[in-house]
Amino acid sequence: MKDREPEHNESTDEAAWLDLVARLQDMPADETHGGRTNPDGSRATAPGSGTGTGTDPHEPANPGAAPDSIPDSPRSAAERTRAIFENQPLRPLSPRGPRDYDEPGELESEGEFVPPEPPPFSTGEPLVVLAWMGALGGPVLLLLFAMFWRDAPLPVILGIIALFVASAGYLLFRLPQHREDDGAAV
């Protein structure tokens, strides 16, 4: 069976595009969030504004508007650049000064989860902490000796190996001997 490509209805696509353009042009825009101005400084009106029925604010005033009715973009590079930076939706309404700051109470939301402080490292049993240091530090020291101190004395290397074996053995010995539960209950 041969897959067919979806058929595009260009008349429907064009009508949907013109409808979208007309709806976006009819949206009210203030001066800081993308409002268009004429070259003389007055506010520009959207094409077809004032000609709609007035029953629905989202209804396009001129649904079959031709693309020619869309105002031209600024012609010079400086005007195009200024238009890009003036039409930023997230730009603050006014410039912020050194005294314009948010109060700390305003920044915190109510009911926000604050995790508890973790316990300090020094609360563990000293012997267990030393065993972990020996179990983790022994192989690291052997690796460093192999890379940087090739002619390390044999008693030092054997001492590090013995420290690792003793630390790992102590940690294994400290494991619980009996399980508290029988595993998963079905």
PDB file of C-alpha atoms in Angstrom, residues 15-181:
ATOM      1  CA  ALA A  15      -7.785  32.120   4.972  1.00  0.00           C
ATOM      2  CA  ALA A  16      -6.469  30.853   8.313  1.00  0.00           C
ATOM      3  CA  TRP A  17      -3.284  32.886   7.909  1.00  0.00           C
ATOM      4  CA  LEU A  18      -5.171  36.068   7.046  1.00  0.00           C
ATOM      5  CA  ASP A  19      -7.508  35.475   9.985  1.00  0.00           C
ATOM      6  CA  LEU A  20      -4.530  35.101  12.330  1.00  0.00           C
ATOM      7  CA  VAL A  21      -2.865  38.255  11.012  1.00  0.00           C
ATOM      8  CA  ALA A  22      -6.090  40.228  11.342  1.00  0.00           C
ATOM      9  CA  ARG A  23      -6.650  39.047  14.928  1.00  0.00           C
ATOM     10  CA  LEU A  24      -3.107  39.925  15.946  1.00  0.00           C
ATOM     11  CA  GLN A  25      -3.353  43.380  14.398  1.00  0.00           C
ATOM     12  CA  ASP A  26      -6.620  44.109  16.203  1.00  0.00           C
ATOM     13  CA  MET A  27      -5.103  43.383  19.625  1.00  0.00           C
ATOM     14  CA  PRO A  28      -4.627  46.492  21.781  1.00  0.00           C
ATOM     15  CA  ALA A  29      -0.972  47.273  22.380  1.00  0.00           C
ATOM     16  CA  ASP A  30       0.425  49.809  24.796  1.00  0.00           C
ATOM     17  CA  GLU A  31       3.530  51.849  24.110  1.00  0.00           C
ATOM     18  CA  THR A  32       5.932  49.600  26.038  1.00  0.00           C
ATOM     19  CA  HIS A  33       4.775  46.284  24.663  1.00  0.00           C
ATOM     20  CA  GLY A  34       4.959  46.590  20.929  1.00  0.00           C
ATOM     21  CA  GLY A  35       2.609  49.434  20.059  1.00  0.00           C
ATOM     22  CA  ARG A  36       3.178  50.758  16.572  1.00  0.00           C
ATOM     23  CA  THR A  37       3.708  54.440  15.959  1.00  0.00           C
ATOM     24  CA  ASN A  38       3.542  56.398  12.757  1.00  0.00           C
ATOM     25  CA  PRO A  39       6.604  58.352  11.598  1.00  0.00           C
ATOM     26  CA  ASP A  40       5.009  61.563  12.958  1.00  0.00           C
ATOM     27  CA  GLY A  41       4.815  59.999  16.478  1.00  0.00           C
ATOM     28  CA  SER A  42       1.039  59.356  16.582  1.00  0.00           C
ATOM     29  CA  ARG A  43      -0.365  55.939  17.398  1.00  0.00           C
ATOM     30  CA  ALA A  44      -0.906  53.722  14.374  1.00  0.00           C
ATOM     31  CA  THR A  45      -4.212  51.944  14.027  1.00  0.00           C
ATOM     32  CA  ALA A  46      -4.570  48.426  12.779  1.00  0.00           C
ATOM     33  CA  PRO A  47      -5.885  48.065   9.268  1.00  0.00           C
ATOM     34  CA  GLY A  48      -9.625  47.775   9.273  1.00  0.00           C
ATOM     35  CA  SER A  49     -10.011  48.946  12.857  1.00  0.00           C
ATOM     36  CA  GLY A  50     -13.278  50.689  13.415  1.00  0.00           C
ATOM     37  CA  THR A  51     -14.900  48.905  10.507  1.00  0.00           C
ATOM     38  CA  GLY A  52     -15.898  45.748  12.376  1.00  0.00           C
ATOM     39  CA  THR A  53     -19.338  45.006  13.694  1.00  0.00           C
ATOM     40  CA  GLY A  54     -18.258  45.557  17.308  1.00  0.00           C
ATOM     41  CA  THR A  55     -20.039  42.452  18.547  1.00  0.00           C
ATOM     42  CA  ASP A  56     -16.961  40.368  19.308  1.00  0.00           C
ATOM     43  CA  PRO A  57     -13.603  41.911  20.267  1.00  0.00           C
ATOM     44  CA  HIS A  58     -11.745  38.868  18.908  1.00  0.00           C
ATOM     45  CA  GLU A  59     -13.608  38.866  15.618  1.00  0.00           C
ATOM     46  CA  PRO A  60     -11.413  40.135  12.814  1.00  0.00           C
ATOM     47  CA  ALA A  61     -12.673  43.439  11.506  1.00  0.00           C
ATOM     48  CA  ASN A  62     -11.710  42.591   7.968  1.00  0.00           C
ATOM     49  CA  PRO A  63     -11.388  38.788   7.599  1.00  0.00           C
ATOM     50  CA  GLY A  64     -10.598  38.883   3.889  1.00  0.00           C
ATOM     51  CA  ALA A  65      -7.978  41.606   4.176  1.00  0.00           C
ATOM     52  CA  ALA A  66      -5.372  41.475   1.495  1.00  0.00           C
ATOM     53  CA  PRO A  67      -1.704  41.295   2.456  1.00  0.00           C
ATOM     54  CA  ASP A  68      -1.284  44.713   0.812  1.00  0.00           C
ATOM     55  CA  SER A  69      -3.215  46.326   3.691  1.00  0.00           C
ATOM     56  CA  ILE A  70      -0.489  45.356   6.198  1.00  0.00           C
ATOM     57  CA  PRO A  71       1.680  48.412   6.893  1.00  0.00           C
ATOM     58  CA  ASP A  72       5.231  48.288   5.597  1.00  0.00           C
ATOM     59  CA  SER A  73       8.056  47.550   7.991  1.00  0.00           C
ATOM     60  CA  PRO A  74      10.581  50.317   8.746  1.00  0.00           C
ATOM     61  CA  ARG A  75      12.807  50.838   5.756  1.00  0.00           C
ATOM     62  CA  SER A  76      16.216  51.739   7.180  1.00  0.00           C
ATOM     63  CA  ALA A  77      18.381  49.357   9.188  1.00  0.00           C
ATOM     64  CA  ALA A  78      18.319  51.679  12.195  1.00  0.00           C
ATOM     65  CA  GLU A  79      14.514  51.785  12.159  1.00  0.00           C
ATOM     66  CA  ARG A  80      14.319  47.979  11.876  1.00  0.00           C
ATOM     67  CA  THR A  81      16.748  47.555  14.788  1.00  0.00           C
ATOM     68  CA  ARG A  82      14.847  50.062  16.929  1.00  0.00           C
ATOM     69  CA  ALA A  83      11.583  48.267  16.100  1.00  0.00           C
ATOM     70  CA  ILE A  84      13.060  44.937  17.226  1.00  0.00           C
ATOM     71  CA  PHE A  85      14.137  46.300  20.602  1.00  0.00           C
ATOM     72  CA  GLU A  86      10.976  48.356  21.187  1.00  0.00           C
ATOM     73  CA  ASN A  87       8.696  45.358  20.620  1.00  0.00           C
ATOM     74  CA  GLN A  88      10.042  43.228  23.467  1.00  0.00           C
ATOM     75  CA  PRO A  89       7.123  41.838  25.525  1.00  0.00           C
ATOM     76  CA  LEU A  90       9.170  41.118  28.661  1.00  0.00           C
ATOM     77  CA  ARG A  91      10.860  44.516  28.894  1.00  0.00           C
ATOM     78  CA  PRO A  92      10.178  46.258  32.233  1.00  0.00           C
ATOM     79  CA  LEU A  93       7.713  49.120  32.144  1.00  0.00           C
ATOM     80  CA  SER A  94      10.184  51.655  33.498  1.00  0.00           C
ATOM     81  CA  PRO A  95      13.907  51.587  34.087  1.00  0.00           C
ATOM     82  CA  ARG A  96      14.830  50.296  37.524  1.00  0.00           C
ATOM     83  CA  GLY A  97      16.965  52.441  39.782  1.00  0.00           C
ATOM     84  CA  PRO A  98      19.153  51.570  42.760  1.00  0.00           C
ATOM     85  CA  ARG A  99      16.234  51.937  45.171  1.00  0.00           C
ATOM     86  CA  ASP A 100      13.851  49.806  43.125  1.00  0.00           C
ATOM     87  CA  TYR A 101      14.174  46.431  44.781  1.00  0.00           C
ATOM     88  CA  ASP A 102      11.789  43.778  45.942  1.00  0.00           C
ATOM     89  CA  GLU A 103      11.305  43.231  49.636  1.00  0.00           C
ATOM     90  CA  PRO A 104      12.608  39.845  50.832  1.00  0.00           C
ATOM     91  CA  GLY A 105       9.120  38.961  52.085  1.00  0.00           C
ATOM     92  CA  GLU A 106       7.682  39.524  48.607  1.00  0.00           C
ATOM     93  CA  LEU A 107      10.137  37.126  47.009  1.00  0.00           C
ATOM     94  CA  GLU A 108       9.245  34.197  49.244  1.00  0.00           C
ATOM     95  CA  SER A 109       6.052  32.395  48.398  1.00  0.00           C
ATOM     96  CA  GLU A 110       3.869  31.013  51.135  1.00  0.00           C
ATOM     97  CA  GLY A 111       3.819  27.247  51.542  1.00  0.00           C
ATOM     98  CA  GLU A 112       7.123  26.786  49.740  1.00  0.00           C
ATOM     99  CA  PHE A 113       9.029  23.635  50.684  1.00  0.00           C
ATOM    100  CA  VAL A 114      12.265  24.344  52.521  1.00  0.00           C
ATOM    101  CA  PRO A 115      14.412  21.236  52.961  1.00  0.00           C
ATOM    102  CA  PRO A 116      15.856  20.594  56.428  1.00  0.00           C
ATOM    103  CA  GLU A 117      19.511  21.314  57.034  1.00  0.00           C
ATOM    104  CA  PRO A 118      21.658  18.228  56.443  1.00  0.00           C
ATOM    105  CA  PRO A 119      23.484  16.878  59.482  1.00  0.00           C
ATOM    106  CA  PRO A 120      27.124  17.954  59.752  1.00  0.00           C
ATOM    107  CA  PHE A 121      29.805  15.470  58.744  1.00  0.00           C
ATOM    108  CA  SER A 122      31.301  15.368  62.213  1.00  0.00           C
ATOM    109  CA  THR A 123      28.292  13.599  63.757  1.00  0.00           C
ATOM    110  CA  GLY A 124      29.338  10.147  62.491  1.00  0.00           C
ATOM    111  CA  GLU A 125      31.267   7.621  64.524  1.00  0.00           C
ATOM    112  CA  PRO A 126      34.989   8.420  64.257  1.00  0.00           C
ATOM    113  CA  LEU A 127      36.005   4.821  63.582  1.00  0.00           C
ATOM    114  CA  VAL A 128      33.495   4.469  60.732  1.00  0.00           C
ATOM    115  CA  VAL A 129      34.641   7.774  59.211  1.00  0.00           C
ATOM    116  CA  LEU A 130      38.280   6.631  59.369  1.00  0.00           C
ATOM    117  CA  ALA A 131      37.340   3.286  57.811  1.00  0.00           C
ATOM    118  CA  TRP A 132      35.609   5.050  54.924  1.00  0.00           C
ATOM    119  CA  MET A 133      38.640   7.308  54.450  1.00  0.00           C
ATOM    120  CA  GLY A 134      40.909   4.253  54.328  1.00  0.00           C
ATOM    121  CA  ALA A 135      38.615   2.320  51.990  1.00  0.00           C
ATOM    122  CA  LEU A 136      38.290   5.212  49.552  1.00  0.00           C
ATOM    123  CA  GLY A 137      41.677   6.832  50.059  1.00  0.00           C
ATOM    124  CA  GLY A 138      43.771   3.667  49.690  1.00  0.00           C
ATOM    125  CA  PRO A 139      43.070   3.043  45.995  1.00  0.00           C
ATOM    126  CA  VAL A 140      43.360   6.774  45.245  1.00  0.00           C
ATOM    127  CA  LEU A 141      46.782   6.911  46.925  1.00  0.00           C
ATOM    128  CA  LEU A 142      47.936   3.818  45.039  1.00  0.00           C
ATOM    129  CA  LEU A 143      46.847   5.408  41.765  1.00  0.00           C
ATOM    130  CA  LEU A 144      48.667   8.656  42.597  1.00  0.00           C
ATOM    131  CA  PHE A 145      51.798   6.719  43.562  1.00  0.00           C
ATOM    132  CA  ALA A 146      51.639   4.796  40.278  1.00  0.00           C
ATOM    133  CA  MET A 147      51.430   8.045  38.312  1.00  0.00           C
ATOM    134  CA  PHE A 148      53.756  10.395  40.204  1.00  0.00           C
ATOM    135  CA  TRP A 149      55.978   8.391  42.597  1.00  0.00           C
ATOM    136  CA  ARG A 150      57.076   5.359  40.622  1.00  0.00           C
ATOM    137  CA  ASP A 151      59.913   4.435  42.980  1.00  0.00           C
ATOM    138  CA  ALA A 152      57.808   4.502  46.177  1.00  0.00           C
ATOM    139  CA  PRO A 153      59.188   2.157  48.862  1.00  0.00           C
ATOM    140  CA  LEU A 154      57.571  -1.250  49.037  1.00  0.00           C
ATOM    141  CA  PRO A 155      56.605  -0.937  52.751  1.00  0.00           C
ATOM    142  CA  VAL A 156      54.582   2.239  51.968  1.00  0.00           C
ATOM    143  CA  ILE A 157      52.681   0.495  49.171  1.00  0.00           C
ATOM    144  CA  LEU A 158      52.073  -2.598  51.317  1.00  0.00           C
ATOM    145  CA  GLY A 159      50.934  -0.355  54.201  1.00  0.00           C
ATOM    146  CA  ILE A 160      48.363   1.370  51.966  1.00  0.00           C
ATOM    147  CA  ILE A 161      47.111  -1.999  50.718  1.00  0.00           C
ATOM    148  CA  ALA A 162      46.830  -3.245  54.330  1.00  0.00           C
ATOM    149  CA  LEU A 163      44.991  -0.033  55.304  1.00  0.00           C
ATOM    150  CA  PHE A 164      42.517  -0.565  52.453  1.00  0.00           C
ATOM    151  CA  VAL A 165      41.910  -4.226  53.342  1.00  0.00           C
ATOM    152  CA  ALA A 166      41.463  -3.440  57.047  1.00  0.00           C
ATOM    153  CA  SER A 167      39.088  -0.525  56.332  1.00  0.00           C
ATOM    154  CA  ALA A 168      36.978  -2.521  53.887  1.00  0.00           C
ATOM    155  CA  GLY A 169      36.906  -5.486  56.299  1.00  0.00           C
ATOM    156  CA  TYR A 170      35.762  -3.267  59.182  1.00  0.00           C
ATOM    157  CA  LEU A 171      33.003  -1.729  57.053  1.00  0.00           C
ATOM    158  CA  LEU A 172      31.830  -5.191  55.975  1.00  0.00           C
ATOM    159  CA  PHE A 173      31.930  -6.381  59.588  1.00  0.00           C
ATOM    160  CA  ARG A 174      29.747  -3.436  60.642  1.00  0.00           C
ATOM    161  CA  LEU A 175      26.983  -4.397  58.207  1.00  0.00           C
ATOM    162  CA  PRO A 176      23.796  -5.635  59.902  1.00  0.00           C
ATOM    163  CA  GLN A 177      23.776  -9.400  60.440  1.00  0.00           C
ATOM    164  CA  HIS A 178      20.004  -9.948  60.360  1.00  0.00           C
ATOM    165  CA  ARG A 179      17.424  -8.508  58.079  1.00  0.00           C
ATOM    166  CA  GLU A 180      14.625  -6.657  59.790  1.00  0.00           C
ATOM    167  CA  ASP A 181      12.121  -7.524  57.077  1.00  0.00           C
TER     168      ASP A 181
END
